[in-house]
PDB file of C-alpha atoms and ligand atoms in Angstrom:
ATOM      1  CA  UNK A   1      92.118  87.369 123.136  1.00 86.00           C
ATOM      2  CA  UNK A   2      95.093  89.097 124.358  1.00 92.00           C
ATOM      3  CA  UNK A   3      96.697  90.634 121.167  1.00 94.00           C
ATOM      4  CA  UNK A   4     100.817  92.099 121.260  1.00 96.00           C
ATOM      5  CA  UNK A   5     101.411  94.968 119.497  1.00 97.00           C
ATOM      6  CA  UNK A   6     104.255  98.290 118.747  1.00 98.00           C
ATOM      7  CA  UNK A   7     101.892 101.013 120.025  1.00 98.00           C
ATOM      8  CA  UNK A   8     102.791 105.038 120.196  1.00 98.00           C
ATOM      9  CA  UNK A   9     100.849 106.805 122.742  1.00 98.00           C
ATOM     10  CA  UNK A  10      98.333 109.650 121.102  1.00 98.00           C
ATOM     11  CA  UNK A  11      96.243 111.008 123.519  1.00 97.00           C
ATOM     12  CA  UNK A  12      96.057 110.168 127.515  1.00 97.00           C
ATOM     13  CA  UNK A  13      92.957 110.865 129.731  1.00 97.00           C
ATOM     14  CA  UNK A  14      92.768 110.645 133.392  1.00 96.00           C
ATOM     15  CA  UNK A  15      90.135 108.359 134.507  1.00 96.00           C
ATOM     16  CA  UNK A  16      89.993 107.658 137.876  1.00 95.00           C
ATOM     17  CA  UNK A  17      92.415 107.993 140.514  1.00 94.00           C
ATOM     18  CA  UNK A  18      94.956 105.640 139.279  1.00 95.00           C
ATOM     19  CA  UNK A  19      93.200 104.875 135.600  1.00 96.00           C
ATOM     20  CA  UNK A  20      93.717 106.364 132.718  1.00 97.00           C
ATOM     21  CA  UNK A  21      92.176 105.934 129.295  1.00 97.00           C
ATOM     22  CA  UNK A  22      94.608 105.945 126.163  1.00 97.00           C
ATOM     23  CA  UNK A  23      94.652 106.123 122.632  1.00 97.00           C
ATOM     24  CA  UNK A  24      97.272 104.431 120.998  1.00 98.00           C
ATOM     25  CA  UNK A  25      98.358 104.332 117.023  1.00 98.00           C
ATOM     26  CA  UNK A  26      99.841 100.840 117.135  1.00 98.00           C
ATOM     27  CA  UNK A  27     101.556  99.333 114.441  1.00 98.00           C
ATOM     28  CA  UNK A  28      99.396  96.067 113.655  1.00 96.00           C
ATOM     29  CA  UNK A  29      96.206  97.539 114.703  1.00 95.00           C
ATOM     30  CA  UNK A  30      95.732 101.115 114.088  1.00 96.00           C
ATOM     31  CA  UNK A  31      94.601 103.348 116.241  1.00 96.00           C
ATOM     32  CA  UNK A  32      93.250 101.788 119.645  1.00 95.00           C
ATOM     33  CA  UNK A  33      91.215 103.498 123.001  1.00 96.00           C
ATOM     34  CA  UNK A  34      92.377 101.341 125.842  1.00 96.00           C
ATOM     35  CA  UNK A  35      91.526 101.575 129.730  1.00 96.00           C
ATOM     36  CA  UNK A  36      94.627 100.872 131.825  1.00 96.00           C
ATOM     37  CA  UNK A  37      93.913 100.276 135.303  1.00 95.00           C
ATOM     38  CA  UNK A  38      96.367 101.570 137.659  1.00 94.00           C
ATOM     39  CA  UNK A  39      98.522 102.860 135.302  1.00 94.00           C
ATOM     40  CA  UNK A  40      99.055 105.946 137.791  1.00 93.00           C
ATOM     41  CA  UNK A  41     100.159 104.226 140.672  1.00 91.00           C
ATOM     42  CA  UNK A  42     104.141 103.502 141.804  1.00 86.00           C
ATOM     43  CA  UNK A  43     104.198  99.668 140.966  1.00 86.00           C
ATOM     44  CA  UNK A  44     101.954  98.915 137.814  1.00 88.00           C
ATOM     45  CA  UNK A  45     102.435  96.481 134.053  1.00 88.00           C
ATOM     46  CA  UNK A  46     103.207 100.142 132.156  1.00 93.00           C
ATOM     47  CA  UNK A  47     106.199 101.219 133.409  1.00 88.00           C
ATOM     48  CA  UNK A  48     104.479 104.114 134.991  1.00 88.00           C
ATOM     49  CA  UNK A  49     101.772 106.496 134.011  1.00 93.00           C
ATOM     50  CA  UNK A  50     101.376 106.785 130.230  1.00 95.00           C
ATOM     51  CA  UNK A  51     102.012 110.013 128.549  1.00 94.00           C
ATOM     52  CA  UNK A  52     101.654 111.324 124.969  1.00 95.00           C
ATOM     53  CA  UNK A  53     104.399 110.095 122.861  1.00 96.00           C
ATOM     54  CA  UNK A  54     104.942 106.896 125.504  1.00 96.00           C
ATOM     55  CA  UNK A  55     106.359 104.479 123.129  1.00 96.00           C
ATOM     56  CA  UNK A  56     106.983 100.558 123.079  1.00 97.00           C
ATOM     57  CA  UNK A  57     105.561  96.847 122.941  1.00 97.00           C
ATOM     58  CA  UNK A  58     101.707  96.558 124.550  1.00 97.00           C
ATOM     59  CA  UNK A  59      99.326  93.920 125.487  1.00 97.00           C
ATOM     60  CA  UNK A  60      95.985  94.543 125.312  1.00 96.00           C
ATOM     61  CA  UNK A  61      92.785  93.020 125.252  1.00 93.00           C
ATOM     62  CA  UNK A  62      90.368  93.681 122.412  1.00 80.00           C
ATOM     63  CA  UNK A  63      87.769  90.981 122.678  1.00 68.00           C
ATOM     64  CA  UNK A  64      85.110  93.856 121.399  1.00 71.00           C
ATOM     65  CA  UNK A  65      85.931  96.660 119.323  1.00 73.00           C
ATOM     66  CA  UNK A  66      82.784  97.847 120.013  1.00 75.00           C
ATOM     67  CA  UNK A  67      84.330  98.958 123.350  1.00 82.00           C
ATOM     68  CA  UNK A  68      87.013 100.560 124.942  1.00 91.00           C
ATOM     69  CA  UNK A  69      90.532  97.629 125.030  1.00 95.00           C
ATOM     70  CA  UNK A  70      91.921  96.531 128.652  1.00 95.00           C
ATOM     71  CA  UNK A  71      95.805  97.161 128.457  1.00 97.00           C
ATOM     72  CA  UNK A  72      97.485  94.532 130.547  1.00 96.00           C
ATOM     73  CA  UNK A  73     101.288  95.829 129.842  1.00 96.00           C
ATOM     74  CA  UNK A  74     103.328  98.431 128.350  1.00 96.00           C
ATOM     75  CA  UNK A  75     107.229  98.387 128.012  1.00 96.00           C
ATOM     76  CA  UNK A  76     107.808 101.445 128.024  1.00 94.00           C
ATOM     77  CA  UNK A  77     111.156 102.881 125.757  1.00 92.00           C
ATOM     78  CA  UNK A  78     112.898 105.760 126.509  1.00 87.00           C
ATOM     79  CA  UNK A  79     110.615 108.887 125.430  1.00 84.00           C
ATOM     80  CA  UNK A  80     110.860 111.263 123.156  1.00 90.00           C
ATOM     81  CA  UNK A  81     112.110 113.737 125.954  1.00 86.00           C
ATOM     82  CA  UNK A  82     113.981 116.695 123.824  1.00 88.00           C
ATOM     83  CA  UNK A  83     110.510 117.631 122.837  1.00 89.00           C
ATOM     84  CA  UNK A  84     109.942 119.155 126.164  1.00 85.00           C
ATOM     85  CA  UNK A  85     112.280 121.789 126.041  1.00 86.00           C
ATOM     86  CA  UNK A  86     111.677 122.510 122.017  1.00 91.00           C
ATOM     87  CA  UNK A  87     108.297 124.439 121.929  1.00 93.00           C
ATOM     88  CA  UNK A  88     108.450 124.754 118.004  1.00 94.00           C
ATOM     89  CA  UNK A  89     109.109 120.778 117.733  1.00 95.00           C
ATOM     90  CA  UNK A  90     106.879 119.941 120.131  1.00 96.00           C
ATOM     91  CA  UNK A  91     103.607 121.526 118.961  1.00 97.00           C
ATOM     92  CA  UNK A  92     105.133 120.341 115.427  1.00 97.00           C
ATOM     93  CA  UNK A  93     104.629 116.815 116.741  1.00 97.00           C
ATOM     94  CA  UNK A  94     101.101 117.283 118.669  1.00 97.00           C
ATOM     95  CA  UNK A  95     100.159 118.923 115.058  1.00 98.00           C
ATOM     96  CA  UNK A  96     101.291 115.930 113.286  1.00 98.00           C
ATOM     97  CA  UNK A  97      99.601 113.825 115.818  1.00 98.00           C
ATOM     98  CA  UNK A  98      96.336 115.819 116.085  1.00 98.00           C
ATOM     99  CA  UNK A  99      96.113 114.827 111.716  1.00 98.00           C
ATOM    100  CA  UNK A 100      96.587 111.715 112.076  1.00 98.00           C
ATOM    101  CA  UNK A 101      94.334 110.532 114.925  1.00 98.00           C
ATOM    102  CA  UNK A 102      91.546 112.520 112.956  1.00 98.00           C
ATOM    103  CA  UNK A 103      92.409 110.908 109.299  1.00 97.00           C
ATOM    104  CA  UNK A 104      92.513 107.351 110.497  1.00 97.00           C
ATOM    105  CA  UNK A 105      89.581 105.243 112.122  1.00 95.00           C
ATOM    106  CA  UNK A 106      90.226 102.577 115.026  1.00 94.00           C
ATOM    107  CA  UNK A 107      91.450  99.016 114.039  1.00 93.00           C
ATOM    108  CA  UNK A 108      92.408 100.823 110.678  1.00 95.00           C
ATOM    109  CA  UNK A 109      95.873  99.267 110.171  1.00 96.00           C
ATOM    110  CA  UNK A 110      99.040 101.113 108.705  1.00 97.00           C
ATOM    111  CA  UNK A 111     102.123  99.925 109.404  1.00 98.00           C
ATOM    112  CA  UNK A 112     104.262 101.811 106.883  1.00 97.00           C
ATOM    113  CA  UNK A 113     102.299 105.226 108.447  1.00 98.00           C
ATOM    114  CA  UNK A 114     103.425 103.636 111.919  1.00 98.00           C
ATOM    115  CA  UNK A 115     106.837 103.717 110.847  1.00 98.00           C
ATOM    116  CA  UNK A 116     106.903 107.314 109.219  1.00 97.00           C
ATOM    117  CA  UNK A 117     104.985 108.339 112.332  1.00 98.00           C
ATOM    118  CA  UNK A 118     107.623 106.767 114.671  1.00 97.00           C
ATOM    119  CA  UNK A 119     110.495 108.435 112.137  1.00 97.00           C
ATOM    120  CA  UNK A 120     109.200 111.854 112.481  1.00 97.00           C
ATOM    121  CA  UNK A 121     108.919 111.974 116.096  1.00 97.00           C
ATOM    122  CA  UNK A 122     112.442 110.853 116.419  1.00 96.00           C
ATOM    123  CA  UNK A 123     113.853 112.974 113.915  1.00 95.00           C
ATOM    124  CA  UNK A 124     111.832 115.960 115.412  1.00 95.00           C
ATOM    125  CA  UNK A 125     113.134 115.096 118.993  1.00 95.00           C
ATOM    126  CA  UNK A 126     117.214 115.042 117.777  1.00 91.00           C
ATOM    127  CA  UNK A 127     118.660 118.222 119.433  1.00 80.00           C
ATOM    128  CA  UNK A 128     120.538 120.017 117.152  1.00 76.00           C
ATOM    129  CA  UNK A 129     120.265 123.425 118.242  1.00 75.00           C
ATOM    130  CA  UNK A 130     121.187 124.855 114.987  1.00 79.00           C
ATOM    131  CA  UNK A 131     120.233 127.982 114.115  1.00 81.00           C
ATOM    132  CA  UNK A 132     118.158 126.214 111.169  1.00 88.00           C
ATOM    133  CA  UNK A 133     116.295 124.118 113.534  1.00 89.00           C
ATOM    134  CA  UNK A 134     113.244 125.550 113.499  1.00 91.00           C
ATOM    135  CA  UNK A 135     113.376 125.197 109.341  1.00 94.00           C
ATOM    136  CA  UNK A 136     114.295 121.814 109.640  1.00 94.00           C
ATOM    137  CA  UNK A 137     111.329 120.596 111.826  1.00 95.00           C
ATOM    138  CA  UNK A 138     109.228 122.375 109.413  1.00 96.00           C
ATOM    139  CA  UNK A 139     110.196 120.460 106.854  1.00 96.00           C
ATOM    140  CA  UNK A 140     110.042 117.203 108.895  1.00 96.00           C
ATOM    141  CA  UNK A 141     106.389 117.755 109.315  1.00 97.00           C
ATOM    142  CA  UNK A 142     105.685 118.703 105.377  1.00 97.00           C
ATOM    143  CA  UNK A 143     107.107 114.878 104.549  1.00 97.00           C
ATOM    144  CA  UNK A 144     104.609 113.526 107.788  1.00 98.00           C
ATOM    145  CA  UNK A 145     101.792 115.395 106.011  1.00 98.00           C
ATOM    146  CA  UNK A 146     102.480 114.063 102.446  1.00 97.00           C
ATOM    147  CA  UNK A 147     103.045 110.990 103.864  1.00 97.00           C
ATOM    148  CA  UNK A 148      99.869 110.760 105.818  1.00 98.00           C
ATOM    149  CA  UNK A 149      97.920 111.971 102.862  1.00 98.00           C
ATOM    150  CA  UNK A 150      99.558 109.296 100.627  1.00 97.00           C
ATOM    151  CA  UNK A 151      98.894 106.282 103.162  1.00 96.00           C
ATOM    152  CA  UNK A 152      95.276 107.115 103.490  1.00 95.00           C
ATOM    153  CA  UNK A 153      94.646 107.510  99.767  1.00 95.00           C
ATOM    154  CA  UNK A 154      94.564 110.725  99.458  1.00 95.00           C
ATOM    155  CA  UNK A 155      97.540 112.134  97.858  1.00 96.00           C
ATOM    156  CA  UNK A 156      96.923 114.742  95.968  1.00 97.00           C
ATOM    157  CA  UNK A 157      97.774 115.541  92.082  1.00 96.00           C
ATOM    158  CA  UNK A 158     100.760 117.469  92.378  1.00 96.00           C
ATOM    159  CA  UNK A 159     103.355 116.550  88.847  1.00 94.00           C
ATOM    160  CA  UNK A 160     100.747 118.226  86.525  1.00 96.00           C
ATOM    161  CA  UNK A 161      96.991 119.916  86.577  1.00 97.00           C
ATOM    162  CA  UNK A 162      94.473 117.723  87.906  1.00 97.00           C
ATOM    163  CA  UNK A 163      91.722 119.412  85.352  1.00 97.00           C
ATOM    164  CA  UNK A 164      93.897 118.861  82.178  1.00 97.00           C
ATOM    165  CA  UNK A 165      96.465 116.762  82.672  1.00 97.00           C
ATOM    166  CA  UNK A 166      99.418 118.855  81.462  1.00 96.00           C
ATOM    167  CA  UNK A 167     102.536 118.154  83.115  1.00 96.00           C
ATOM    168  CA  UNK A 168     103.944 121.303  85.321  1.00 95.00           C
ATOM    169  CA  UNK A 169     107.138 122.778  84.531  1.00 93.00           C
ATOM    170  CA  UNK A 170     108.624 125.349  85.427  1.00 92.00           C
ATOM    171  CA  UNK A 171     107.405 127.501  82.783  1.00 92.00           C
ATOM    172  CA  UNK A 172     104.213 127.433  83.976  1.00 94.00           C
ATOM    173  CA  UNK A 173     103.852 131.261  84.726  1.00 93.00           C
ATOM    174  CA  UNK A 174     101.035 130.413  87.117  1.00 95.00           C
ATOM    175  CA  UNK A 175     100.404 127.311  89.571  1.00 96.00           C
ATOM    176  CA  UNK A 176      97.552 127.217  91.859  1.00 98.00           C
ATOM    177  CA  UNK A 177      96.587 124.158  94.561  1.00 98.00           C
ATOM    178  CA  UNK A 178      92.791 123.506  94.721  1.00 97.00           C
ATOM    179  CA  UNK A 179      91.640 121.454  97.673  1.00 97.00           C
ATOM    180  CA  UNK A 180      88.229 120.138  96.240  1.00 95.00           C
ATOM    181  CA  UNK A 181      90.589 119.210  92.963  1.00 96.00           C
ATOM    182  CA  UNK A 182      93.191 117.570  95.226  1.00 97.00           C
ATOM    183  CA  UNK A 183      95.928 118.956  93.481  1.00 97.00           C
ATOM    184  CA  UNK A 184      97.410 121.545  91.373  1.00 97.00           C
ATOM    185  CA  UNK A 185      95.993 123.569  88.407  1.00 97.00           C
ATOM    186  CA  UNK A 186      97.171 125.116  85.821  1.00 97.00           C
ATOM    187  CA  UNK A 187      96.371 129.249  84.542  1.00 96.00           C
ATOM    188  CA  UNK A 188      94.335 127.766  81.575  1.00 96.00           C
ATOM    189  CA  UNK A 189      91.870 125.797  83.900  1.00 97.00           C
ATOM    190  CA  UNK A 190      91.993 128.022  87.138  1.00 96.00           C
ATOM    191  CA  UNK A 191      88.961 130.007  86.529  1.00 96.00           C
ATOM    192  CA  UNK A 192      86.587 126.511  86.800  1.00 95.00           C
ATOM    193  CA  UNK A 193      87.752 126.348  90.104  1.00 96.00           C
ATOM    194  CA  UNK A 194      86.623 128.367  92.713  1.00 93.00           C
ATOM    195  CA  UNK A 195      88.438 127.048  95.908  1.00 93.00           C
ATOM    196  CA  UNK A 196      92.437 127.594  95.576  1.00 96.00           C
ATOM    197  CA  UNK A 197      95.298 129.299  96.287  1.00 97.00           C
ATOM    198  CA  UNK A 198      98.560 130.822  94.309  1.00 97.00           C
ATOM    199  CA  UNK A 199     101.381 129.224  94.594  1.00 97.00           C
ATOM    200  CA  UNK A 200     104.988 130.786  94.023  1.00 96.00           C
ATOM    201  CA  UNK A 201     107.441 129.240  91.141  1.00 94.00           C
ATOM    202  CA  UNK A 202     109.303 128.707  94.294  1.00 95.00           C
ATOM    203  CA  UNK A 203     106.565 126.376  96.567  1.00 96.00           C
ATOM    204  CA  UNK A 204     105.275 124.679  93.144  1.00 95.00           C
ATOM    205  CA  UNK A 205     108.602 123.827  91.950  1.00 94.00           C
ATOM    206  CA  UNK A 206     108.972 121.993  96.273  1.00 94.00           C
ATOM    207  CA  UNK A 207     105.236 120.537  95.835  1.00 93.00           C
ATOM    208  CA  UNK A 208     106.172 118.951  92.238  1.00 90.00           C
ATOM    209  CA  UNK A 209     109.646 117.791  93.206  1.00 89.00           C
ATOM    210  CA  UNK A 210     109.235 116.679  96.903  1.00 87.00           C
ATOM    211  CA  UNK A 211     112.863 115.517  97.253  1.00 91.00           C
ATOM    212  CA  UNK A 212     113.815 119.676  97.582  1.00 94.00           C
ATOM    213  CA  UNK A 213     111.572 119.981 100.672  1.00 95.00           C
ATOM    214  CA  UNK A 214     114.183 119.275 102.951  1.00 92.00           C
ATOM    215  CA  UNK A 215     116.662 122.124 101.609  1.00 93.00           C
ATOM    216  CA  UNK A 216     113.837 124.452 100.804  1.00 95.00           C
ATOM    217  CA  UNK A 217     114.153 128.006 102.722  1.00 95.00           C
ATOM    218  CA  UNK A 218     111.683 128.679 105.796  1.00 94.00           C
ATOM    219  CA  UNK A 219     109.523 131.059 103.568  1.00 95.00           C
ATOM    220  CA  UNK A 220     108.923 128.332 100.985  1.00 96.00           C
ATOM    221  CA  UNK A 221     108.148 125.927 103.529  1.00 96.00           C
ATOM    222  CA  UNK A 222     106.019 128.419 105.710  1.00 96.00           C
ATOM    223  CA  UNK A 223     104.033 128.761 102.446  1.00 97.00           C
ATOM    224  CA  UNK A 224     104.199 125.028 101.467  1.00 97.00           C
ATOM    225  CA  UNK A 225     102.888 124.765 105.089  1.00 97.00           C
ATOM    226  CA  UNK A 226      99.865 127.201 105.023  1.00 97.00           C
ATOM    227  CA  UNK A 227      98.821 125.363 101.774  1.00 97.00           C
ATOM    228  CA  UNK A 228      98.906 122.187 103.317  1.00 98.00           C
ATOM    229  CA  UNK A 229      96.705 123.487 105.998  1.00 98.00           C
ATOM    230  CA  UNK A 230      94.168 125.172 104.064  1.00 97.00           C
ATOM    231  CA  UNK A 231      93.683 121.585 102.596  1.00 97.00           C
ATOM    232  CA  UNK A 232      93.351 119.899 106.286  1.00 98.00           C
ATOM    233  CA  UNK A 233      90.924 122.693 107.022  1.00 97.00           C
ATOM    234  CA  UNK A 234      89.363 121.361 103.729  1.00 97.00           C
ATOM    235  CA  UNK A 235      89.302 117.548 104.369  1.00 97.00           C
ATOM    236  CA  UNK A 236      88.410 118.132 108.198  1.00 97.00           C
ATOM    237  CA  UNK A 237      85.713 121.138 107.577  1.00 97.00           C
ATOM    238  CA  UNK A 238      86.963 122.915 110.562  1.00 97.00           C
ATOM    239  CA  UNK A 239      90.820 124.500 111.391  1.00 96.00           C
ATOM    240  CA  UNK A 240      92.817 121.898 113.000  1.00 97.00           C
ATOM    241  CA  UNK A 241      93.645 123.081 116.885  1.00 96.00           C
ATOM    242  CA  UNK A 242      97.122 123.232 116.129  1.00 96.00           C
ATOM    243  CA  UNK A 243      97.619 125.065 112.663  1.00 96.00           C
ATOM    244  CA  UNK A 244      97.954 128.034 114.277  1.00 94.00           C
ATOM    245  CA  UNK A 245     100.639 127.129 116.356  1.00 94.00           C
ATOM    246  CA  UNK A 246     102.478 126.006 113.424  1.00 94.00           C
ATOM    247  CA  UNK A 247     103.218 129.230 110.557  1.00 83.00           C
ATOM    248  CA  UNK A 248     105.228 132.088 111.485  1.00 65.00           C
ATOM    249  CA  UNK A 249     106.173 135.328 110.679  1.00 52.00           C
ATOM    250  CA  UNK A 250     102.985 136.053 108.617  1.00 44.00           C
TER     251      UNK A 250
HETATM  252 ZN1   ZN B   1      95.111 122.608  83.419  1.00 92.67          ZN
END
């Protein structure tokens, strides 16, 4: 059965000469593996070999899931080409990328993470070369995080202490975020939990009101950031590749 579907290249392996094996995060599907046969030579149904971040309508075959899909064509659309010459964006979107092909299983749809996906990469790949770029992107990735967390079902507890319940405010003269709690605690329940970190008034007041993240300062983020990664390294039980590529300054 030949199945059409909006597909954003995640991860492309060389597989022959002029093969390559792809992942895709498609819209209708999920994420897909998919052998395309001849992709690398001059005149082929893709538009030319596939990269990561290709992006556009596919056909594929997928008459077993149990194995790899046979692409039969790929429109290509015009890539996400700033990237390439914006390190700090770049690595923000193979970070982004790496969570998501790890947090979501094949033929797994998600079409409204498809679209938040798609949204982030183009938002990351706008040139602005402001001087606040680099705090911007930041922030783009801290809504593709939440976002990811919320579509999989695993948003965590962050408008009042998972333990008790309380709502936080911004009296609360301490705020931690626990990653086996998924979410945040308060000073009267901390001690029961082992596996947290402090958070500043300034990165609980972001976390509990997500609408400030995108005119938060680069510290706050950077912090926001680092929690958010401690609780990846949590849910994954190893450092994603890319977290280090991602915090500065610290
Ligand atoms: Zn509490």
């Amino acid at each position: 059965m030949l199945t059409k579907d909006l597909a954003i290249c995640i991860r492309a392996l060389d597989y022959s000469e002029t093969s390559q094996i792809v992942t895709f995060f498609t819209r209708a599907a999920g994420k897909i593996s998919a052998i395309a046969k001849g992709s690398k030579r001059p005149k082929s149904a893709f538009d030319g070999t596939i990269e990561m971040f290709s992006f556009g309508k596919i056909v594929f075959s997928d008459s077993n899931k149990e194995t790899l899909a046979v692409l039969t064509e790929f429109e290509q659309q015009p890539g996400f080409t700033h990237l390439r010459d914006n390190l700090f964006a770049l690595n923000c979107c193979l970070f982004g990328t790496e969570l998501l092909s790890n947090l979501t299983n094949d033929y797994d749809p998600h079409p409204e993470l498809f679209d938040s996906f798609l949204q982030f990469l183009e938002n990351a790949n706008e040139r602005r070369e402001t001087k606040d770029e680099g705090r911007r992107t930041l922030a783009l990735l801290i809504v593709f995080q939440l976002t990811l967390l919320k579509e999989i079902g695993l948003m965590p507890v962050l408008n009042a202490c998972v333990n008790c319940k309380n709502n936080f405010s911004t009296d609360w003269p301490q705020s931690y975020f626990s990653s086996s709690a998924n979410g945040l605690i308060c000073r009267d329940c901390e001690a029961s939990f082992p596996d947290k970190v402090r958070l500043t008034g300034n990165a609980a007041n972001c976390l509990t009101n997500l609408k400030m993240i995108a005119e938060s300062d680069e510290k706050t983020l950077n912090e926001i950031e680092k929690v958010l990664i401690y609780h990846f390294t949590e849910l994954l039980h190893r450092p994603p590749k890319m977290a280090k590529h991602i915090t500065r300054g610290s």
